[in-house]
Coordinates of N, CA and C in Angstrom, one line a residue:
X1 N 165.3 211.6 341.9 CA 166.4 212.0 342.8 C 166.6 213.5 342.7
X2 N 166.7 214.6 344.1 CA 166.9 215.7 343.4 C 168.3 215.6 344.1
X3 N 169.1 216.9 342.9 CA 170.3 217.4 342.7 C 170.3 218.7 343.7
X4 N 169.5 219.2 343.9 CA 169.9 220.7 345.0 C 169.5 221.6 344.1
X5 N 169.1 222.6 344.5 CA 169.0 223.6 343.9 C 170.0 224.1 343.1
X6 N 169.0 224.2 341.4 CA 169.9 224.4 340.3 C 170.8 225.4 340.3
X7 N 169.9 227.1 341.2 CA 171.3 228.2 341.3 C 172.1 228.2 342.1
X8 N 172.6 227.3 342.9 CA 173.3 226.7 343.9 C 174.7 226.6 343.3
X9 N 175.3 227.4 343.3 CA 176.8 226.9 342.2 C 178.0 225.5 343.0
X10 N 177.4 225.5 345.1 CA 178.1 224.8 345.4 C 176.9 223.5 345.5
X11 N 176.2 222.9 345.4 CA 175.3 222.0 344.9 C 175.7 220.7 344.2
X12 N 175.1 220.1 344.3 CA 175.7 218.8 343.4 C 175.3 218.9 342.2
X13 N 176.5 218.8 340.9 CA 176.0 218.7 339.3 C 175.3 217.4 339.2
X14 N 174.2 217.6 338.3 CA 174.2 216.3 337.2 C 175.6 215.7 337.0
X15 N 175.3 214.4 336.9 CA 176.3 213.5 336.7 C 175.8 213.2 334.9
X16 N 176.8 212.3 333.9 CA 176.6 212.5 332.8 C 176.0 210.7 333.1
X17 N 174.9 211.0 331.9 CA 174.4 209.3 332.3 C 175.3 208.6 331.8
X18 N 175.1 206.9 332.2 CA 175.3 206.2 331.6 C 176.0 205.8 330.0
X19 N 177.3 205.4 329.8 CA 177.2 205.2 328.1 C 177.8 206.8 327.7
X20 N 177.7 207.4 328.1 CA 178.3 209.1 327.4 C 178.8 209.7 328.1
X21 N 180.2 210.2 326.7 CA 181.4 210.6 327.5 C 181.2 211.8 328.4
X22 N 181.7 212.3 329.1 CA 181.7 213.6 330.1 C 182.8 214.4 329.5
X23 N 182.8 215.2 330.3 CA 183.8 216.5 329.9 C 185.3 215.9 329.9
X24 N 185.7 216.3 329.6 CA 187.3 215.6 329.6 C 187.7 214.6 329.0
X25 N 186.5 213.7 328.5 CA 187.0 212.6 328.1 C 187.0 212.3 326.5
X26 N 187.6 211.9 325.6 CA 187.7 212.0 324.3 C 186.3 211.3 324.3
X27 N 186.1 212.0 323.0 CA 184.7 211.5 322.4 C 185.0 210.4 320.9
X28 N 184.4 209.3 321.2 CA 184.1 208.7 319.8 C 184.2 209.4 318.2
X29 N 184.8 209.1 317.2 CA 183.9 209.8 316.1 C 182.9 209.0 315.7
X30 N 181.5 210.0 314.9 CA 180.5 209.4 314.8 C 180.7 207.9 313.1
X31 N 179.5 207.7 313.3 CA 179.9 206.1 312.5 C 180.4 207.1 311.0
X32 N 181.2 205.9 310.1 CA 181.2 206.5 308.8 C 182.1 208.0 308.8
X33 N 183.0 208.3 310.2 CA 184.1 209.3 309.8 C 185.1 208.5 310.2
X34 N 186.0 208.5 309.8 CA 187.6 207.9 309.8 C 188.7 208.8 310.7
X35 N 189.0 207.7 312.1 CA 189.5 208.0 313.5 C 190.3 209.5 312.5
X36 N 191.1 210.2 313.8 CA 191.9 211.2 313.3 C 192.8 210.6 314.0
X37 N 193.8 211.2 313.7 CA 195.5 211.2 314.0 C 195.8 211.9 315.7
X38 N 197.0 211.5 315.8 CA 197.4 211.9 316.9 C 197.8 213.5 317.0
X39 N 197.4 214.1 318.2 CA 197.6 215.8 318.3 C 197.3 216.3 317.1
X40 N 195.5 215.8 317.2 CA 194.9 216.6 316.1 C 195.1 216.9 314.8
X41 N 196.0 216.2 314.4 CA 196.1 216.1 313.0 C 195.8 214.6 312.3
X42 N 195.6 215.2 310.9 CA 195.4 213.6 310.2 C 196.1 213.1 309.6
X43 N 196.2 211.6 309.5 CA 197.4 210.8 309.2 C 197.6 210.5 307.5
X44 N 198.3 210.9 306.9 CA 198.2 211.0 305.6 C 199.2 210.4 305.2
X45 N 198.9 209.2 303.9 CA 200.1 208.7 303.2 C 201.0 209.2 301.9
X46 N 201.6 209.2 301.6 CA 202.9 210.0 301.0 C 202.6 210.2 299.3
X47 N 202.6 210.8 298.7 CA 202.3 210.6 297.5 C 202.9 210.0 296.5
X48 N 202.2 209.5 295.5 CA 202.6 208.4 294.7 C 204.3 209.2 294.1
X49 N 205.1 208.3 294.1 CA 206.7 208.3 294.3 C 207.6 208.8 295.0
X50 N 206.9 209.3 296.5 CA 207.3 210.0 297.5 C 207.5 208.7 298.4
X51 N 208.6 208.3 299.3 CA 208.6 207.3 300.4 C 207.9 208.3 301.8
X52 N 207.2 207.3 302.2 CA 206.3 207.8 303.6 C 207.3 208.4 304.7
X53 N 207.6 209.1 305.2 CA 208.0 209.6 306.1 C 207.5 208.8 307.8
X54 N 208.0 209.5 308.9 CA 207.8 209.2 310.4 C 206.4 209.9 310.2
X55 N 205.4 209.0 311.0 CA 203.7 209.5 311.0 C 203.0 209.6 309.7
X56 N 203.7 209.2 308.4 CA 202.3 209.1 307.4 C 202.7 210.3 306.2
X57 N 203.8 211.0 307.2 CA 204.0 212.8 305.9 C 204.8 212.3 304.9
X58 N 204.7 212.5 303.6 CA 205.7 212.9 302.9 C 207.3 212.6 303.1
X59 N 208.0 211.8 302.4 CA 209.4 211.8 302.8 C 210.3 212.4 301.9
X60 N 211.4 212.2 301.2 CA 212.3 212.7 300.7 C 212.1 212.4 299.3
X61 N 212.1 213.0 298.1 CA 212.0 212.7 296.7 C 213.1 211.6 296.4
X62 N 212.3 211.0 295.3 CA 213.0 210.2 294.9 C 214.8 210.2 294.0
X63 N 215.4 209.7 294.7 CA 216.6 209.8 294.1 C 217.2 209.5 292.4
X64 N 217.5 210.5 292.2 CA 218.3 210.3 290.4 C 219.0 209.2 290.4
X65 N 218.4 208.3 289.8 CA 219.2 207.0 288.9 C 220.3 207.1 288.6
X66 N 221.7 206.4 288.9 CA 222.7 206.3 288.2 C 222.9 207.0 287.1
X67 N 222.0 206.2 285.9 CA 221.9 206.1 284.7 C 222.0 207.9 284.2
X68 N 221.5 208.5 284.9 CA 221.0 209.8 284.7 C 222.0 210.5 285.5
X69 N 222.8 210.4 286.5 CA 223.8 211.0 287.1 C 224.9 210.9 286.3
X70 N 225.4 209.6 285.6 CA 226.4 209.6 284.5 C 225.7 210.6 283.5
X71 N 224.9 210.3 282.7 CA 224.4 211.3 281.5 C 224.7 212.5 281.8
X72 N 224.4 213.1 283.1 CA 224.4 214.3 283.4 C 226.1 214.8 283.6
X73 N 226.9 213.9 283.8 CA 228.7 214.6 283.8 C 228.8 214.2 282.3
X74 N 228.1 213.4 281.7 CA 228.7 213.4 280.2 C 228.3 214.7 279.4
X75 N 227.2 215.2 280.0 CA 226.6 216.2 279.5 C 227.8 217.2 279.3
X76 N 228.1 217.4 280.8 CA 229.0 218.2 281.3 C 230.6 218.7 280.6
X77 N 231.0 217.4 280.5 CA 232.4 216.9 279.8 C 232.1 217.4 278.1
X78 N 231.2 217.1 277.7 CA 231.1 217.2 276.0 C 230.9 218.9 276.0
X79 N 229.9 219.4 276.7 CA 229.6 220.8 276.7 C 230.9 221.4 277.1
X80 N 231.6 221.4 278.0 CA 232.9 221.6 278.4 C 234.1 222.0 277.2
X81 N 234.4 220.7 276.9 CA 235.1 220.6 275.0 C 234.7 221.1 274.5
X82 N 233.5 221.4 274.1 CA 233.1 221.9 272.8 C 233.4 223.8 273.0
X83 N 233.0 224.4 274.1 CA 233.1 225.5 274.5 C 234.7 226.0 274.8
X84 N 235.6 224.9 274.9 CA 237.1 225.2 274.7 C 237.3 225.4 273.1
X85 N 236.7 224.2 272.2 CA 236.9 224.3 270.8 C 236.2 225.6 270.2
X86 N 234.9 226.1 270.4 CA 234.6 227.3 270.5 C 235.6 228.3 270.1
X87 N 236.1 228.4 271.4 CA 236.8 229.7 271.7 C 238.0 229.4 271.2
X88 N 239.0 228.3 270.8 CA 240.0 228.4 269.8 C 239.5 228.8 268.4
X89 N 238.3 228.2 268.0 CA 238.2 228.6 266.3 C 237.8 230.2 266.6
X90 N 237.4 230.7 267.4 CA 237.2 232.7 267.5 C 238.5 233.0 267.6
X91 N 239.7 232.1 268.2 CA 240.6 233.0 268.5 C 241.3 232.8 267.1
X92 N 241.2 231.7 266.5 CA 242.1 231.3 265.3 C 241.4 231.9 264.2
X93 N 240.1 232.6 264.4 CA 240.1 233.6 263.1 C 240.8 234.4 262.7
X94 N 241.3 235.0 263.5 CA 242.6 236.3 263.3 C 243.8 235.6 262.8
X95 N 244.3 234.4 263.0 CA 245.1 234.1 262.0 C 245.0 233.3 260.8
X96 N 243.8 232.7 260.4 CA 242.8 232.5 259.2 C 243.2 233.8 258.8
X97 N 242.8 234.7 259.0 CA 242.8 236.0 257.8 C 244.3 236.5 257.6
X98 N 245.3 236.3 258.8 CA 246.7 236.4 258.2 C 247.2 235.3 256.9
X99 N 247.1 234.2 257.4 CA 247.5 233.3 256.4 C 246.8 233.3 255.1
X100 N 245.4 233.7 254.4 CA 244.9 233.9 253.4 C 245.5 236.1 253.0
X101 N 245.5 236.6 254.0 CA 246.4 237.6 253.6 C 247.7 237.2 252.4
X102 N 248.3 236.7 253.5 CA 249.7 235.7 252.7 C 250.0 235.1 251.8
X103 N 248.5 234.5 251.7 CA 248.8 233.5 250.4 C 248.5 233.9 248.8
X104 N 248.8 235.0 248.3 CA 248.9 235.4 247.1 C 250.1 236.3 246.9
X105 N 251.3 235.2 247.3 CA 252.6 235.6 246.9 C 252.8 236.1 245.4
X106 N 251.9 236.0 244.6 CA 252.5 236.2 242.9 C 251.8 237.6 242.9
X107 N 250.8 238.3 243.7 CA 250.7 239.1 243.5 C 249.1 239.5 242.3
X108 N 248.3 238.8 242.0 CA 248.1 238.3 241.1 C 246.3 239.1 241.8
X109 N 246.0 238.8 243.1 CA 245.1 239.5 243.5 C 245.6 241.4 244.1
X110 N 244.1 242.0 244.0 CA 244.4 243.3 244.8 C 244.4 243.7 245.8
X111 N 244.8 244.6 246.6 CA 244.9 244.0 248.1 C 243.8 244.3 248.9
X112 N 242.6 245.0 248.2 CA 240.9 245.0 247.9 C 240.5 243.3 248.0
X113 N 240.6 242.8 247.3 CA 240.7 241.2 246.8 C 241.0 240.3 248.0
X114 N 242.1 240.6 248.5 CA 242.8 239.9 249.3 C 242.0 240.3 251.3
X115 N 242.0 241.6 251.2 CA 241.2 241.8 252.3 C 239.8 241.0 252.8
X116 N 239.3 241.0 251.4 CA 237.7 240.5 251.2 C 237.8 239.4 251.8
X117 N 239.0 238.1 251.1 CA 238.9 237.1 251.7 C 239.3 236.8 252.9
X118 N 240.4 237.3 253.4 CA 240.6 237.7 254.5 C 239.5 237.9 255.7
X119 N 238.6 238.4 255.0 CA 237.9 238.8 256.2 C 236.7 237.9 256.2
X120 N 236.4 237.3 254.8 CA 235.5 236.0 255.0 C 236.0 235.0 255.1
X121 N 237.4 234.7 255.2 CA 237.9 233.4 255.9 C 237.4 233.7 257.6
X122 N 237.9 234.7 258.0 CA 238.0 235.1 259.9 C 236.2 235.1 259.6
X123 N 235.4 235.6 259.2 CA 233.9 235.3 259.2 C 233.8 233.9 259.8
X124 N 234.2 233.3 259.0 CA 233.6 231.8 258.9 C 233.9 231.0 260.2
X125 N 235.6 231.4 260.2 CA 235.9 231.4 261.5 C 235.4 231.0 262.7
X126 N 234.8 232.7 263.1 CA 234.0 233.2 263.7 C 232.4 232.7 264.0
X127 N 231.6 232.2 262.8 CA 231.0 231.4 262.7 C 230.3 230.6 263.2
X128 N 231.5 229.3 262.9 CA 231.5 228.2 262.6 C 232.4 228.3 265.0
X129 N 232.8 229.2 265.3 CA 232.9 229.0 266.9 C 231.8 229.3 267.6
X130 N 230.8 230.4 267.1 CA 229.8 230.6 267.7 C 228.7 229.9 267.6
X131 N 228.3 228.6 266.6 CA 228.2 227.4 266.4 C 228.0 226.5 267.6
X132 N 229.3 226.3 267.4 CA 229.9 225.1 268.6 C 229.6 226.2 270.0
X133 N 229.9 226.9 270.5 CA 229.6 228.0 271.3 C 227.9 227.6 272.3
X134 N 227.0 228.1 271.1 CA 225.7 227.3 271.5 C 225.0 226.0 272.0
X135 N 225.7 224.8 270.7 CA 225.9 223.7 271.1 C 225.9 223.2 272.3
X136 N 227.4 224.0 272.7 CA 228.0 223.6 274.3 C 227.1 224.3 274.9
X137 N 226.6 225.2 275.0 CA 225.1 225.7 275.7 C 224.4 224.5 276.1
X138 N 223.9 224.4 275.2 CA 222.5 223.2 274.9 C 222.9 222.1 275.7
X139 N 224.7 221.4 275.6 CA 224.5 220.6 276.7 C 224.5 220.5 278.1
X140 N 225.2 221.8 278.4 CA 225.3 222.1 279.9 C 224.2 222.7 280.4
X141 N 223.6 223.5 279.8 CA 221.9 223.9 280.4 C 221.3 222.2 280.2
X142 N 221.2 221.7 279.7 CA 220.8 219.8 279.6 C 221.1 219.6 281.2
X143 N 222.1 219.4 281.1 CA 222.6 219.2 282.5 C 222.3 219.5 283.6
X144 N 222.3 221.0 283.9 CA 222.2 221.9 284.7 C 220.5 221.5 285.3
X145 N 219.7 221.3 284.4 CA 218.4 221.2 285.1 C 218.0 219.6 284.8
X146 N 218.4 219.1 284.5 CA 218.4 217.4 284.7 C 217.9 217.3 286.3
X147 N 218.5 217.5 287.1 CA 218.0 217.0 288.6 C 216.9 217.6 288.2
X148 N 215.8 218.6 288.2 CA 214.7 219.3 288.5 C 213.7 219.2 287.4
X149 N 214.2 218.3 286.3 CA 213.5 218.8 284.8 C 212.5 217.9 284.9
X150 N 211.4 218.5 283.6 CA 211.0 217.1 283.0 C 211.2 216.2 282.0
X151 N 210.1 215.6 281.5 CA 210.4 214.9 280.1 C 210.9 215.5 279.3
X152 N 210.5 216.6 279.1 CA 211.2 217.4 278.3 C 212.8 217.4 278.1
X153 N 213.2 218.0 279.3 CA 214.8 217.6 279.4 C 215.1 216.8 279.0
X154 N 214.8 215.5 279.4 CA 215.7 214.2 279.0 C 215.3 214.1 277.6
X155 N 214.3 213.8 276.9 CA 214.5 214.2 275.9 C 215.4 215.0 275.1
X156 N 215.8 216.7 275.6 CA 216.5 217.4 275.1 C 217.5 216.5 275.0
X157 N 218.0 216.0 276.1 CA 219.3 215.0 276.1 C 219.5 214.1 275.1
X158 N 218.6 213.2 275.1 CA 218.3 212.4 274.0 C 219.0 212.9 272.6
X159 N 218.3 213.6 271.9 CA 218.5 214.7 271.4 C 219.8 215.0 270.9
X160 N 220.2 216.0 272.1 CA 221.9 216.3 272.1 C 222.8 214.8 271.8
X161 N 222.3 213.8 272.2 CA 223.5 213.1 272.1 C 223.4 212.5 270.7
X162 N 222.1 212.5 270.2 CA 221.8 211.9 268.9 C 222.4 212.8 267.8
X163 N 222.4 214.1 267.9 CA 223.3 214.7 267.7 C 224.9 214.9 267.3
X164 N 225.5 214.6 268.3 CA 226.6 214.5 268.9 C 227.5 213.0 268.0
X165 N 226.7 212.1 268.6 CA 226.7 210.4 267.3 C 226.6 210.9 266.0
X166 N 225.8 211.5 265.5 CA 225.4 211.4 264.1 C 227.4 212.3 263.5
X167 N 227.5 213.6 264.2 CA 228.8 214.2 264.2 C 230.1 213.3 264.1
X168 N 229.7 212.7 264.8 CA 231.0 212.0 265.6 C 231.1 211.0 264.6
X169 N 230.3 210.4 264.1 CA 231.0 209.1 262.8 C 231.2 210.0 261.5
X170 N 230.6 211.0 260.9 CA 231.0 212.0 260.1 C 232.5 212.4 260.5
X171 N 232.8 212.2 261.7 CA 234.3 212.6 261.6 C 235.3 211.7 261.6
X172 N 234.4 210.8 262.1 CA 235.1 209.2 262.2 C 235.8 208.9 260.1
X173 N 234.4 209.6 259.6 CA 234.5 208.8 258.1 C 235.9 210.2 257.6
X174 N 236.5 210.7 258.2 CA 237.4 211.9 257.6 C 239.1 211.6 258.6
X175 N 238.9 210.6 259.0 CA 239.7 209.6 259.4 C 240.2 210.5 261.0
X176 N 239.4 211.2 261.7 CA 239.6 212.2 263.0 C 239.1 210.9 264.4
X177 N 240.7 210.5 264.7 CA 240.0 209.4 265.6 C 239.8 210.2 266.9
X178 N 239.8 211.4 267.3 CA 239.8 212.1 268.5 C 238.2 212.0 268.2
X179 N 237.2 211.5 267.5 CA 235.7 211.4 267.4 C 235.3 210.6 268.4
X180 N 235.8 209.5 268.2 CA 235.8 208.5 268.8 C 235.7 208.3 270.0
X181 N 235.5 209.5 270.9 CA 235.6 209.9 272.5 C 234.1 210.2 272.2
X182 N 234.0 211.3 271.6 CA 232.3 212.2 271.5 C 231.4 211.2 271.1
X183 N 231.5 210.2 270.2 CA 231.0 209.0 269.6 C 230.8 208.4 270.8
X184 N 231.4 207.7 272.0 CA 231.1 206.7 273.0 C 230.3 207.8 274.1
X185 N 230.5 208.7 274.3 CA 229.8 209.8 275.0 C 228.3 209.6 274.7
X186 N 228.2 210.0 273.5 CA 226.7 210.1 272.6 C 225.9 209.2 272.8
X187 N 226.2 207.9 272.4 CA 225.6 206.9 272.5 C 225.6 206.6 274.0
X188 N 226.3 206.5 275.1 CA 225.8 206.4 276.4 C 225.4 207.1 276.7
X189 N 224.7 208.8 276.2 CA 223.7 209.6 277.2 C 222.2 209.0 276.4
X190 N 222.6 208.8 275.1 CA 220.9 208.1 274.5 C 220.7 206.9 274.9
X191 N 221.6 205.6 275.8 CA 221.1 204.6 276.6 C 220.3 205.2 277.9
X192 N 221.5 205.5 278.7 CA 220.8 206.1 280.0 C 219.5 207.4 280.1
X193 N 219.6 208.2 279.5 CA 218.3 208.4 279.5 C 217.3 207.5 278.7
X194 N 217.3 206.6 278.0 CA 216.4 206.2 277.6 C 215.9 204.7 278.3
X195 N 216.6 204.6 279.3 CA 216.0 203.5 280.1 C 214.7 203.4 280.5
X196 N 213.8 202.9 281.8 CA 212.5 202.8 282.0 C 213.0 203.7 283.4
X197 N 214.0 203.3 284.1 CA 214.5 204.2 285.1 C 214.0 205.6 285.1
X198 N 215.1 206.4 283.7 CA 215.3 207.4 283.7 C 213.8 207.8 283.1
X199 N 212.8 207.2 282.9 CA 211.7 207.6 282.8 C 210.5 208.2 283.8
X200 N 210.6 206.5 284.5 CA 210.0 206.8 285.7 C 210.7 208.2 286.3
X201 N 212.0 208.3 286.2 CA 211.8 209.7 287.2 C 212.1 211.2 287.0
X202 N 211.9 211.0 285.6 CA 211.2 212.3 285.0 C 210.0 212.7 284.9
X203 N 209.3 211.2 284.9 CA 207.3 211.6 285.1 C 206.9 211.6 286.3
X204 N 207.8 211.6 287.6 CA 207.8 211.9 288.9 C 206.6 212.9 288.7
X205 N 205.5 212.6 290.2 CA 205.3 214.4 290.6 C 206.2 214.7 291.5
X206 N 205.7 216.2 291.1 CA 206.9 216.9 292.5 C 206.0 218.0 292.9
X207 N 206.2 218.4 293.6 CA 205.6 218.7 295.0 C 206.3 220.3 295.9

């Protein structure tokens, strides 16, 4: 059959044979490649601990466990205290060194003597707040990156609270029943982080 002369731009085209697509019309992919997605993109499933989103993307990270949401205000609460207790033993050094000023009514020390102690009582003071000062650091940075951390973190938590217990019955045994708060604190941040929960979603990937 002829078609017309080929330089003929008004002429009749070849038609596409039989069996194959023409211009316009989507093409097959060939055997052994895997269809594509709609508007040219490919359809991809979510990564392991990610829920799938609309079309195959990525959805929202997985959400902090209870278990780990409480630990994380306990954190908060004990770090809190401890940085009020802090800052009374700094302020209560200065009258540590009055009252050891004072107390050599007979006279008996020099007031060389007396200064010294004085000023290594308020030392100690001072100390023994900058101490607890860090401490309360340690828990509220615990805290502060708990949503975002890793094993690491919870661990540190672990940690802090095992800490905190071991304290807390040493004050228990000095008959200080105000322990007794820090003590139930302690031991519930070393449950909840130590669940399989609070595991899984620290070994999260993230993305």
């Amino acid at each position: 059959m002829s078609f017309g002369d080929p330089n003929n731009p008004y002429g009749q085209q070849p038609q596409a044979p039989q069996g194959q697509p023409g211009y316009g019309y989507p093409q097959q992919a060939p055997q052994g490649v895997p269809p594509q997605g709609g508007y040219g993109y490919p359809q991809q499933g979510a990564p392991a601990g990610y829920p799938a989103g609309p079309g195959g993307f990525p959805g929202a990270p997985v959400e902090m466990p209870g278990g780990v949401k409480g630990a994380r205000i306990m954190l908060y609460i004990l770090g809190g205290l401890q940085a009020v207790g802090a800052l009374f033993a700094i302020i209560a050094s200065a009258w540590v060194a009055d009252m050891i000023s004072g107390a050599d009514t007979s006279g008996s020390l020099s007031s060389a003597d007396t200064d010294k102690a004085a000023a290594l009582g308020a030392g100690v003071m001072i100390g023994v707040g900058v101490l607890i000062l860090l401490f309360a650091l340690w828990g509220i940075l615990t805290a502060v990156k708990l949503p975002k951390g890793r094993n690491g973190i919870r661990i540190s938590g672990i940690v802090y609270g095992s800490v905190i217990t071991l304290f807390s019955l040493i004050s228990l045994l000095g008959a200080n029943v105000f322990a007794l708060v820090s003590l139930v604190l302690g031991i519930l941040i070393i449950v909840f982080l130590a669940k399989s929960d609070a595991s899984q979603y620290f070994n999260r990937p993230q993305y």
